[in-house]
Amino acid sequence: MAVFTEVSGAQLEHWLGRYALGPVSEFRGIPSGIENSNFFVSTSDGAWVLTLFERLSAQQLPYYLELMRHLAVRGVPCPAPLADQEGRLFSMLNGKPAALVTRLPGRSITEPQPDHCALIGTALARMHLAGQDFALQQPNLRGLAWWQQTVPGLLQFLAAEPAAMLHDEMAQQSALLPAVQASLPAGPVHADLFRDNALFESSLQGDTLGGFIDFYFAGNDSWLFDVAVCLNDWCIDHADGQLRAAQTCALLEAYAAVRPFTTAELQGWPLVLRAAALRFWVSRLYDFHQPRRAAMLTPHDPTHFERILRLRRAAFPALPHPFLPES
């Protein structure tokens, strides 16, 4: 959520005219994230997030926006796209496709405790089940095909040992992942559900989940991949990448209480957990060594996921029982 494309107040006012939301009381850029240009917008009618899509095309956008609308209607706490007075979910602003979605309450958690991880596990499983009847299809655009295309150009930036690990992991994933993924339950996944993409509200009774945000890496993939992405961020010590046992157990058991894992997921879990770490190591290497200009943009450290992949190659946590029999 950096700002690559600036928007003036006059441009915003003109564009918002299609929504009839009243006068603007707040308009400011959102500094986190690295893909799209995002702004907080408040009017007399409510609070919104404006997104200008820097890489996604107008042809790709319906998948993401319709998915959020589909999930929101089914009670999943996520941003709901706002249709303009002509019924469109997006239109052009300053040369980019742009959309307005509801702004969810709460704030992100930097040091999640087991109860936060349990809330994430429960909501993620419910999101997966709610997306089962979503009609649109789109692959995970940062999946294996993208890694295979991107990694050859990144090896030159690495020292010998990490380059050898990256080459070896890519060889294993290329050989094994397609067959494993084909055996797993699948559907729309968030694919980027990190700590900064979930919001919590605090009260005297404890924290509650405000919702999931930033669905713009979503795609059709195995649900297990989504679980692995979450685990590799929510359940680790960020200082060293090691898994925290209580957080790991809380997330996996809460997820399985809503949607029990299958035996195929048990068998595929070590490879998929590594795939989730590899995906973000590759994307962070790509963003670090081939950066784009943007206001407020700070690329993430790629060595963080290099370390996590190395740890997952050495050991992995068990999935909780029971497992569903294969149909």
XYZ file of C-alpha atoms in Angstrom:
327
model
C 0.000 0.000 0.000
C 2.609 2.556 -0.981
C 1.826 5.536 -3.211
C 3.139 5.150 -6.748
C 0.560 7.409 -8.415
C -0.209 10.688 -6.700
C -3.790 11.983 -6.689
C -4.586 15.636 -6.148
C -7.527 16.850 -4.114
C -9.177 18.191 -7.258
C -8.758 14.859 -9.065
C -10.263 13.036 -6.096
C -13.253 15.353 -5.836
C -14.001 14.966 -9.535
C -13.691 11.169 -9.412
C -15.803 10.849 -6.269
C -18.615 12.713 -7.990
C -19.712 9.420 -9.527
C -20.458 8.081 -6.018
C -22.346 11.009 -4.419
C -20.710 10.444 -1.030
C -20.680 14.002 0.196
C -17.730 16.326 0.891
C -14.293 14.913 1.693
C -13.066 15.375 5.274
C -9.915 13.221 5.087
C -7.578 12.225 2.271
C -4.110 10.794 2.911
C -1.783 8.188 1.521
C -1.229 4.829 3.194
C 2.490 4.066 3.565
C 2.464 0.268 4.118
C 2.623 -2.277 1.293
C 4.446 -2.316 -2.027
C 1.981 -3.078 -4.840
C -0.732 -0.443 -5.287
C -1.361 3.211 -4.464
C -3.709 3.425 -1.494
C -5.376 6.297 0.318
C -7.698 6.759 3.256
C -10.756 8.754 2.227
C -13.443 9.956 4.626
C -16.607 11.754 3.584
C -19.823 12.758 5.307
C -21.180 9.306 4.363
C -18.409 7.120 5.790
C -14.779 5.972 5.682
C -13.234 4.272 2.672
C -10.002 3.036 1.158
C -9.208 4.217 -2.366
C -6.904 1.933 -4.352
C -5.211 2.740 -7.667
C -4.018 -0.512 -9.230
C -0.455 -0.244 -10.494
C -0.003 -3.723 -11.979
C -3.424 -5.347 -12.185
C -5.264 -4.700 -15.420
C -8.886 -3.734 -15.877
C -9.460 -7.263 -17.174
C -8.087 -8.831 -13.977
C -9.818 -6.565 -11.460
C -13.306 -8.146 -11.501
C -11.917 -11.301 -9.873
C -10.637 -9.441 -6.805
C -13.505 -7.013 -6.408
C -16.218 -9.595 -7.002
C -14.481 -11.976 -4.587
C -14.526 -9.379 -1.819
C -18.178 -8.617 -2.524
C -18.983 -12.359 -2.541
C -17.246 -12.923 0.808
C -18.672 -9.814 2.468
C -22.219 -10.837 1.552
C -21.566 -14.210 3.231
C -20.445 -12.632 6.462
C -16.680 -12.780 6.025
C -15.172 -9.638 7.585
C -13.475 -8.039 4.601
C -13.731 -4.777 2.623
C -16.804 -4.489 0.447
C -16.321 -2.710 -2.902
C -18.625 0.236 -3.458
C -20.442 0.420 -6.781
C -20.780 3.869 -8.325
C -24.071 5.316 -9.531
C -23.709 3.378 -12.790
C -23.109 0.090 -10.965
C -19.365 -0.108 -11.731
C -16.933 -1.398 -9.107
C -13.967 0.451 -10.608
C -13.150 3.211 -13.089
C -10.089 5.145 -14.242
C -8.416 7.755 -12.017
C -5.231 9.544 -13.082
C -4.625 6.902 -15.738
C -5.063 3.879 -13.422
C -8.020 1.605 -12.619
C -9.314 2.643 -9.196
C -11.826 1.276 -6.700
C -13.347 2.373 -3.424
C -13.923 -0.178 -0.642
C -15.220 0.072 2.893
C -12.647 0.839 5.570
C -12.672 -1.820 8.269
C -12.350 -1.000 11.964
C -9.324 -1.849 14.056
C -5.565 -1.928 13.777
C -2.946 -4.491 12.900
C -1.191 -6.525 15.601
C 2.599 -6.568 15.559
C 3.059 -9.258 18.244
C 0.172 -11.722 17.898
C -0.687 -13.852 20.889
C -2.298 -17.311 20.703
C -5.806 -15.831 20.932
C -5.121 -13.622 17.897
C -3.835 -16.641 15.973
C -6.930 -18.629 16.909
C -9.167 -15.845 15.578
C -7.179 -15.825 12.341
C -7.415 -19.609 11.968
C -11.170 -19.637 12.513
C -11.836 -16.743 10.131
C -9.527 -18.145 7.450
C -11.322 -21.498 7.440
C -14.698 -19.755 7.245
C -13.420 -17.611 4.384
C -12.310 -20.691 2.455
C -15.690 -22.362 2.887
C -17.548 -19.156 1.983
C -15.608 -18.942 -1.287
C -16.476 -22.450 -2.466
C -19.320 -21.244 -4.679
C -17.480 -18.211 -6.091
C -17.917 -18.451 -9.843
C -14.874 -16.623 -11.172
C -11.537 -18.401 -11.649
C -8.033 -17.005 -11.629
C -4.770 -18.738 -10.719
C -2.487 -17.470 -8.007
C -0.443 -15.023 -10.095
C 2.537 -15.343 -7.732
C 2.562 -19.139 -7.881
C 4.979 -21.668 -9.340
C 4.872 -20.314 -12.905
C 5.897 -16.861 -11.663
C 8.710 -18.293 -9.525
C 10.036 -20.229 -12.521
C 9.994 -17.082 -14.628
C 11.505 -14.815 -11.963
C 14.168 -16.836 -10.149
C 16.717 -17.102 -13.016
C 17.100 -13.329 -13.018
C 17.617 -13.183 -9.245
C 20.351 -15.780 -8.745
C 23.028 -13.264 -9.776
C 22.292 -11.169 -6.691
C 22.866 -13.999 -4.203
C 25.960 -15.439 -2.603
C 26.833 -19.034 -3.426
C 25.103 -20.751 -0.489
C 21.677 -19.040 -0.692
C 21.789 -19.291 -4.493
C 22.350 -23.047 -4.193
C 19.435 -23.362 -1.739
C 17.157 -21.334 -3.996
C 18.125 -23.437 -7.017
C 17.555 -26.671 -5.092
C 14.201 -25.600 -3.671
C 13.001 -24.472 -7.084
C 13.961 -27.842 -8.551
C 12.009 -29.691 -5.867
C 8.956 -27.442 -6.100
C 8.912 -27.654 -9.903
C 9.091 -31.435 -9.775
C 6.646 -32.091 -6.940
C 4.286 -29.191 -6.302
C 1.922 -29.528 -9.306
C 0.938 -33.097 -8.401
C 0.643 -32.288 -4.706
C -1.505 -29.227 -5.321
C -3.798 -31.192 -7.616
C -4.641 -33.513 -4.701
C -5.554 -30.755 -2.245
C -8.859 -28.973 -1.524
C -8.759 -25.650 -3.294
C -10.631 -22.464 -4.054
C -10.141 -18.707 -3.718
C -7.355 -17.870 -1.248
C -6.113 -14.593 0.167
C -2.473 -15.635 -0.431
C -1.017 -12.660 1.493
C -2.607 -12.802 4.933
C 0.222 -11.333 6.981
C -0.055 -9.487 10.296
C -0.545 -6.160 8.546
C -3.453 -7.512 6.507
C -5.730 -8.258 9.457
C -7.276 -5.705 11.797
C -8.305 -6.135 15.434
C -10.501 -4.065 17.712
C -9.623 -3.890 21.400
C -12.020 -3.797 24.337
C -12.057 -4.709 28.023
C -13.252 -8.173 27.010
C -10.254 -8.687 24.710
C -9.461 -8.272 21.038
C -11.917 -9.145 18.275
C -11.203 -9.509 14.580
C -12.171 -6.461 12.548
C -11.424 -8.239 9.291
C -9.017 -9.156 6.520
C -7.777 -6.524 4.065
C -5.725 -6.269 0.848
C -7.054 -9.114 -1.295
C -5.072 -8.098 -4.367
C -2.830 -11.172 -4.374
C -5.839 -13.482 -4.153
C -6.339 -16.317 -6.587
C -7.429 -19.917 -6.858
C -4.968 -22.168 -5.079
C -4.941 -24.860 -2.420
C -6.404 -23.803 0.908
C -3.367 -25.383 2.541
C -1.116 -22.831 0.819
C -3.136 -20.048 2.466
C -2.742 -21.718 5.857
C 1.019 -22.028 5.272
C 1.343 -18.335 4.338
C -0.414 -17.391 7.585
C 1.636 -19.738 9.722
C 4.931 -18.407 8.338
C 4.061 -14.907 9.530
C 1.577 -15.070 12.403
C 3.243 -17.881 14.348
C 6.924 -16.954 14.250
C 9.376 -14.958 16.257
C 10.245 -12.230 13.779
C 13.731 -11.899 15.201
C 14.828 -15.389 14.157
C 11.964 -16.943 12.140
C 11.439 -19.763 14.630
C 7.890 -20.979 15.122
C 6.197 -20.218 18.425
C 4.542 -23.392 19.664
C 1.493 -21.795 21.325
C 0.682 -19.547 18.355
C 1.193 -22.403 15.890
C -1.070 -24.749 17.815
C -3.738 -22.064 18.251
C -3.906 -21.172 14.554
C -3.897 -24.733 13.214
C -6.345 -26.128 15.752
C -8.787 -23.224 15.307
C -8.681 -23.681 11.535
C -9.171 -27.456 11.787
C -12.129 -27.024 14.147
C -13.982 -25.326 11.276
C -12.507 -27.287 8.356
C -10.589 -30.441 9.305
C -7.513 -31.171 7.240
C -7.501 -34.080 4.793
C -4.966 -36.889 4.634
C -3.683 -35.449 1.354
C -3.025 -32.170 3.152
C -1.115 -34.056 5.862
C 1.088 -35.617 3.179
C 1.586 -32.388 1.237
C 2.098 -30.109 4.227
C 5.945 -30.054 4.358
C 6.261 -29.146 0.664
C 3.473 -26.559 0.749
C 4.858 -24.937 3.896
C 8.181 -24.531 2.111
C 6.394 -23.268 -1.003
C 4.786 -20.501 1.043
C 8.195 -19.424 2.350
C 9.743 -19.635 -1.115
C 7.008 -17.492 -2.655
C 7.804 -14.566 -0.364
C 11.557 -14.971 -0.544
C 11.334 -14.743 -4.331
C 8.957 -11.768 -4.315
C 11.052 -9.891 -1.765
C 14.226 -10.537 -3.748
C 12.399 -9.253 -6.821
C 11.144 -6.092 -5.079
C 14.517 -5.439 -3.420
C 16.719 -5.856 -6.492
C 14.277 -4.542 -9.097
C 12.451 -1.803 -7.155
C 9.841 0.601 -8.460
C 9.728 4.279 -7.591
C 7.056 5.175 -5.074
C 6.411 7.684 -2.345
C 6.695 6.107 1.125
C 7.987 2.795 -0.294
C 10.437 0.718 1.745
C 11.115 -2.757 0.275
C 11.012 -5.658 2.731
C 14.220 -7.461 3.688
C 14.448 -10.621 1.549
C 16.747 -12.411 4.002
C 13.798 -12.761 6.406
C 12.140 -15.374 4.191
C 15.449 -16.896 3.200
C 15.849 -17.703 6.897
C 12.280 -19.027 7.187
C 12.701 -21.302 4.167
C 15.922 -22.686 5.611
C 14.128 -23.443 8.885
C 11.168 -25.102 7.123
C 13.510 -27.267 5.085
C 14.970 -28.513 8.371
C 11.730 -29.029 10.370
C 8.006 -28.332 10.238
C 5.053 -28.412 12.674
C 2.486 -31.203 12.525
C -1.066 -30.584 11.376
C -3.681 -31.317 14.053
C -5.947 -34.376 13.941
C -8.532 -35.448 12.974
C -8.079 -35.704 9.231
C -10.948 -36.040 6.813
C -10.930 -39.228 4.719
C -10.355 -38.740 1.026
C -13.537 -38.791 -1.058
